[in-house]
Amino acid sequence: MSEHTSISENWKKISHEVAECAIACGRNPDSVTIIAVSKMHPLHAITHAWEAGARVFGENYAQEFRDKISEAQQSHFSPEWHFIGSLQSNKIKYIIPHASMIHSCSTISVAEEINRLSEKAGKRTDILIQINTSGEMSKSGIHPDAIQDYFEKIIELKYLRLRGLMTIPTATDDIKQLIKEFSQLRTLHEQVNGYIPEQQEWNVCSMGMSDDFSIAIQEGATHVRIGTAIFGARLY
Ligand SMILES: *Cc1c(COP(=O)(O)O)cnc(C)c1O
């Protein structure tokens, strides 16, 4: 099978599964956005997914993100790009103003730098706060207990639009554990809603990847981030 055909078949299969899964738990299929995670895949793979119907793409690495976008712009291809990878303050200049949402905000310095560069670009940037639901020290993200404190420190940053939360759960196939972590994110999202100013549109829960998106949708994901199941294995 050609690369084009396999990506297009994969997209059809995954978008169908996501819709079926939403319907099975009484949700509107439109309430779940699929982010096609295209890190380490070339632009032509992304355009195959676009032709099949994918509209939102997620990238992890700041320089790769910048280079891919400039290549895309040369061919007048401008899908919606999200940045989902871990972030260092000095690389944020590569992703603003192109990222319409940044999923991985978890330090004050990153939030301040996104705010500063967004102001300079004359726009507000949608951000998600990454939460460490797994408790693993190696994972980035804020401890669930620290969310209110973090929030208070960034709420004054006017060029951020706080949209919701994101998590990467423990790498496990233990369904109970995954349910626990996803539902924790969902509960936290609802709790925080109580102290968010209304104009922020606090309505995004980004969770679920190729192997666990159906569980995440059951637990309330609004955005699932799917790479391997659409583009195939990544070559590192
Ligand atoms: C790579 C990545 C994904 C996609 O993972 P797959 O298992 O390939 O679907 C999702 N979210 C984040 C943060 C990633 O880094």
Short mmCIF file of C-alpha atoms and ligand atoms in Angstrom, two decimals:
data_model
loop_
_atom_site.label_atom_id
_atom_site.label_comp_id
_atom_site.label_asym_id
_atom_site.label_seq_id
_atom_site.Cartn_x
_atom_site.Cartn_y
_atom_site.Cartn_z
CA MET A 1 0.00 0.00 0.00
CA SER A 2 1.32 3.48 -0.81
CA GLU A 3 2.00 5.93 2.00
CA HIS A 4 -0.85 8.07 0.75
CA THR A 5 -3.35 5.20 0.83
CA SER A 6 -2.31 3.95 4.24
CA ILE A 7 -2.50 7.37 5.91
CA SER A 8 -5.84 8.00 4.32
CA GLU A 9 -7.18 4.57 5.41
CA ASN A 10 -5.81 5.10 8.91
CA TRP A 11 -7.47 8.50 9.14
CA LYS A 12 -10.82 7.10 8.05
CA LYS A 13 -10.59 4.25 10.54
CA ILE A 14 -9.54 6.45 13.46
CA SER A 15 -12.03 9.23 12.81
CA HIS A 16 -14.76 6.60 12.56
CA GLU A 17 -13.65 4.98 15.84
CA VAL A 18 -13.52 8.32 17.62
CA ALA A 19 -17.03 9.20 16.44
CA GLU A 20 -18.40 5.76 17.38
CA CYS A 21 -16.80 6.00 20.77
CA ALA A 22 -18.31 9.43 21.42
CA ILE A 23 -21.76 8.20 20.39
CA ALA A 24 -21.42 5.08 22.56
CA CYS A 25 -20.94 7.25 25.63
CA GLY A 26 -23.79 9.58 24.74
CA ARG A 27 -21.61 12.39 23.41
CA ASN A 28 -21.81 14.39 20.23
CA PRO A 29 -19.04 13.24 17.86
CA ASP A 30 -18.31 16.91 17.14
CA SER A 31 -17.36 17.39 20.79
CA VAL A 32 -14.11 15.48 20.24
CA THR A 33 -11.35 17.02 18.10
CA ILE A 34 -8.67 14.72 16.71
CA ILE A 35 -5.21 16.24 16.68
CA ALA A 36 -3.13 14.35 14.13
CA VAL A 37 0.29 14.21 15.80
CA SER A 38 2.78 14.62 12.97
CA LYS A 39 6.13 14.94 14.79
CA MET A 40 8.98 13.24 12.94
CA HIS A 41 6.82 12.90 9.83
CA PRO A 42 7.44 14.96 6.70
CA LEU A 43 5.08 17.54 5.29
CA HIS A 44 3.88 15.27 2.48
CA ALA A 45 2.56 12.80 5.08
CA ILE A 46 0.66 15.68 6.69
CA THR A 47 -0.88 16.73 3.38
CA HIS A 48 -2.06 13.13 2.82
CA ALA A 49 -3.85 13.26 6.16
CA TRP A 50 -5.30 16.67 5.27
CA GLU A 51 -6.64 15.32 1.98
CA ALA A 52 -8.28 12.49 3.92
CA GLY A 53 -9.99 15.00 6.25
CA ALA A 54 -7.61 15.78 9.14
CA ARG A 55 -7.72 19.48 10.02
CA VAL A 56 -5.67 19.94 13.19
CA PHE A 57 -2.03 18.87 13.49
CA GLY A 58 0.14 18.56 16.58
CA GLU A 59 3.90 18.99 16.75
CA ASN A 60 6.37 18.41 19.61
CA TYR A 61 9.67 20.02 18.77
CA ALA A 62 10.02 23.78 18.41
CA GLN A 63 12.55 23.87 15.55
CA GLU A 64 10.83 21.09 13.64
CA PHE A 65 7.57 22.98 14.11
CA ARG A 66 9.09 26.20 12.73
CA ASP A 67 10.68 24.48 9.75
CA LYS A 68 7.57 22.52 8.84
CA ILE A 69 5.38 25.58 9.00
CA SER A 70 7.66 27.58 6.77
CA GLU A 71 7.69 24.69 4.28
CA ALA A 72 3.88 24.50 4.48
CA GLN A 73 3.52 28.24 3.94
CA GLN A 74 5.58 28.04 0.77
CA SER A 75 2.99 25.66 -0.63
CA HIS A 76 0.11 27.81 0.71
CA PHE A 77 -0.93 25.05 3.06
CA SER A 78 -2.21 26.40 6.36
CA PRO A 79 -3.96 23.91 8.61
CA GLU A 80 -4.49 24.50 12.32
CA TRP A 81 -1.28 23.76 14.23
CA HIS A 82 -1.09 22.89 17.92
CA PHE A 83 2.09 22.63 19.91
CA ILE A 84 2.01 19.66 22.29
CA GLY A 85 5.64 19.03 23.24
CA SER A 86 7.60 20.11 26.27
CA LEU A 87 8.72 23.70 26.08
CA GLN A 88 11.74 25.77 26.99
CA SER A 89 11.34 29.54 27.21
CA ASN A 90 14.09 30.23 24.68
CA LYS A 91 12.33 28.20 21.95
CA ILE A 92 8.91 29.78 22.21
CA LYS A 93 9.87 32.31 19.57
CA TYR A 94 9.73 29.46 17.03
CA ILE A 95 6.10 28.65 17.67
CA ILE A 96 4.37 32.00 18.11
CA PRO A 97 2.33 33.21 16.25
CA HIS A 98 1.81 29.91 14.39
CA ALA A 99 0.51 27.70 17.18
CA SER A 100 -3.18 28.24 17.66
CA MET A 101 -3.01 26.26 20.89
CA ILE A 102 -0.14 25.31 23.18
CA HIS A 103 -0.92 22.19 25.26
CA SER A 104 2.13 22.04 27.43
CA CYS A 105 2.28 25.08 29.64
CA SER A 106 3.51 24.18 33.12
CA THR A 107 6.01 26.74 34.36
CA ILE A 108 5.66 30.42 35.14
CA SER A 109 8.55 31.35 32.85
CA VAL A 110 6.99 29.58 29.87
CA ALA A 111 3.61 31.24 30.51
CA GLU A 112 5.26 34.66 30.76
CA GLU A 113 7.23 34.17 27.57
CA ILE A 114 4.16 33.00 25.63
CA ASN A 115 2.36 36.06 26.95
CA ARG A 116 5.19 38.41 25.98
CA LEU A 117 5.57 37.06 22.44
CA SER A 118 1.81 36.92 21.91
CA GLU A 119 1.53 40.58 22.85
CA LYS A 120 4.33 41.38 20.43
CA ALA A 121 2.53 39.42 17.70
CA GLY A 122 -0.70 41.24 18.52
CA LYS A 123 -2.70 38.14 19.39
CA ARG A 124 -3.85 36.04 22.29
CA THR A 125 -2.63 32.45 22.42
CA ASP A 126 -4.83 29.59 23.63
CA ILE A 127 -3.04 27.57 26.25
CA LEU A 128 -3.61 24.41 28.24
CA ILE A 129 -1.97 23.71 31.55
CA GLN A 130 -0.21 20.37 31.57
CA ILE A 131 -0.97 18.33 34.67
CA ASN A 132 1.14 15.47 35.93
CA THR A 133 -1.56 12.94 36.77
CA SER A 134 0.83 9.98 36.80
CA GLY A 135 2.88 11.16 39.75
CA GLU A 136 6.05 10.10 37.91
CA MET A 137 8.89 12.51 38.66
CA SER A 138 10.22 12.23 35.12
CA LYS A 139 7.02 13.64 33.58
CA SER A 140 6.52 17.32 33.06
CA GLY A 141 3.39 19.01 34.26
CA ILE A 142 2.08 20.57 37.41
CA HIS A 143 1.09 18.51 40.41
CA PRO A 144 -2.72 18.52 40.66
CA ASP A 145 -2.54 20.17 44.11
CA ALA A 146 -0.51 23.06 42.71
CA ILE A 147 -2.97 24.13 40.04
CA GLN A 148 -4.65 26.92 41.98
CA ASP A 149 -1.35 28.44 42.93
CA TYR A 150 -0.10 28.32 39.33
CA PHE A 151 -3.32 29.71 38.12
CA GLU A 152 -3.16 32.70 40.41
CA LYS A 153 0.28 33.50 39.06
CA ILE A 154 -0.72 33.45 35.40
CA ILE A 155 -4.28 34.79 35.45
CA GLU A 156 -3.03 38.35 34.97
CA LEU A 157 -1.22 37.49 31.74
CA LYS A 158 -3.61 39.12 29.31
CA TYR A 159 -2.32 37.61 26.09
CA LEU A 160 -3.01 34.07 27.22
CA ARG A 161 -6.42 32.56 26.79
CA LEU A 162 -6.71 29.79 29.36
CA ARG A 163 -8.63 27.01 27.67
CA GLY A 164 -8.15 23.93 29.81
CA LEU A 165 -5.92 21.08 30.89
CA MET A 166 -3.74 18.45 29.26
CA THR A 167 -2.19 15.26 30.56
CA ILE A 168 0.06 12.43 29.46
CA PRO A 169 -0.84 9.48 31.68
CA THR A 170 1.37 6.70 32.96
CA ALA A 171 2.64 4.51 30.12
CA THR A 172 0.60 1.43 30.99
CA ASP A 173 -2.11 -0.78 29.59
CA ASP A 174 -3.74 -1.03 33.01
CA ILE A 175 -7.17 0.30 32.12
CA LYS A 176 -8.11 1.07 35.73
CA GLN A 177 -5.03 3.21 36.14
CA LEU A 178 -5.75 5.11 32.91
CA ILE A 179 -9.37 5.69 33.93
CA LYS A 180 -8.18 7.02 37.26
CA GLU A 181 -5.78 9.51 35.67
CA PHE A 182 -8.14 10.69 32.93
CA SER A 183 -11.01 11.13 35.35
CA GLN A 184 -8.73 13.03 37.67
CA LEU A 185 -7.98 15.49 34.86
CA ARG A 186 -11.65 15.86 34.09
CA THR A 187 -12.55 16.47 37.75
CA LEU A 188 -9.76 18.99 38.13
CA HIS A 189 -10.98 20.77 35.00
CA GLU A 190 -14.44 21.12 36.53
CA GLN A 191 -13.06 22.35 39.85
CA VAL A 192 -10.94 25.01 38.21
CA ASN A 193 -13.92 26.16 36.19
CA GLY A 194 -15.25 27.67 39.40
CA TYR A 195 -12.59 30.36 39.49
CA ILE A 196 -12.04 31.07 35.81
CA PRO A 197 -13.38 34.34 34.42
CA GLU A 198 -16.11 33.53 31.91
CA GLN A 199 -14.49 35.03 28.83
CA GLN A 200 -11.69 32.47 28.98
CA GLU A 201 -13.71 29.65 27.33
CA TRP A 202 -12.41 27.06 29.75
CA ASN A 203 -13.61 24.02 27.83
CA VAL A 204 -10.70 21.81 26.73
CA CYS A 205 -9.50 18.49 28.17
CA SER A 206 -6.62 17.22 26.04
CA MET A 207 -5.98 13.56 26.81
CA GLY A 208 -5.79 10.22 25.00
CA MET A 209 -3.30 8.98 22.41
CA SER A 210 -3.22 6.11 19.87
CA ASP A 211 -3.52 3.34 22.46
CA ASP A 212 -5.95 4.85 24.92
CA PHE A 213 -8.12 7.43 23.17
CA SER A 214 -11.33 5.46 23.65
CA ILE A 215 -10.87 5.47 27.43
CA ALA A 216 -10.04 9.17 27.34
CA ILE A 217 -13.21 9.94 25.36
CA GLN A 218 -15.29 8.00 27.90
CA GLU A 219 -13.70 10.11 30.62
CA GLY A 220 -14.49 13.39 28.85
CA ALA A 221 -11.61 14.21 26.49
CA THR A 222 -12.43 17.07 24.10
CA HIS A 223 -9.11 16.73 22.23
CA VAL A 224 -7.33 13.44 21.54
CA ARG A 225 -3.74 13.48 20.26
CA ILE A 226 -3.19 10.63 17.84
CA GLY A 227 0.09 10.02 16.04
CA THR A 228 1.10 6.41 15.40
CA ALA A 229 -2.39 5.18 14.55
CA ILE A 230 -2.61 7.76 11.76
CA PHE A 231 0.96 8.18 10.45
CA GLY A 232 2.49 4.84 11.41
CA ALA A 233 5.61 4.32 13.49
CA ARG A 234 8.02 7.22 13.93
CA LEU A 235 11.64 6.72 12.92
CA TYR A 236 13.92 7.99 15.65
C1 LIG B 1 3.82 11.77 20.47
C2 LIG B 1 2.71 12.30 21.30
C3 LIG B 1 1.38 11.90 21.10
C4 LIG B 1 0.98 10.85 20.09
O1 LIG B 1 1.31 9.57 20.54
P1 LIG B 1 0.90 8.26 19.72
O2 LIG B 1 1.04 7.17 20.71
O3 LIG B 1 1.84 8.16 18.57
O4 LIG B 1 -0.52 8.43 19.28
C5 LIG B 1 0.41 12.49 21.88
N1 LIG B 1 0.71 13.43 22.81
C6 LIG B 1 1.97 13.82 23.05
C7 LIG B 1 2.24 14.84 24.09
C8 LIG B 1 3.02 13.26 22.31
O5 LIG B 1 4.27 13.65 22.57
#
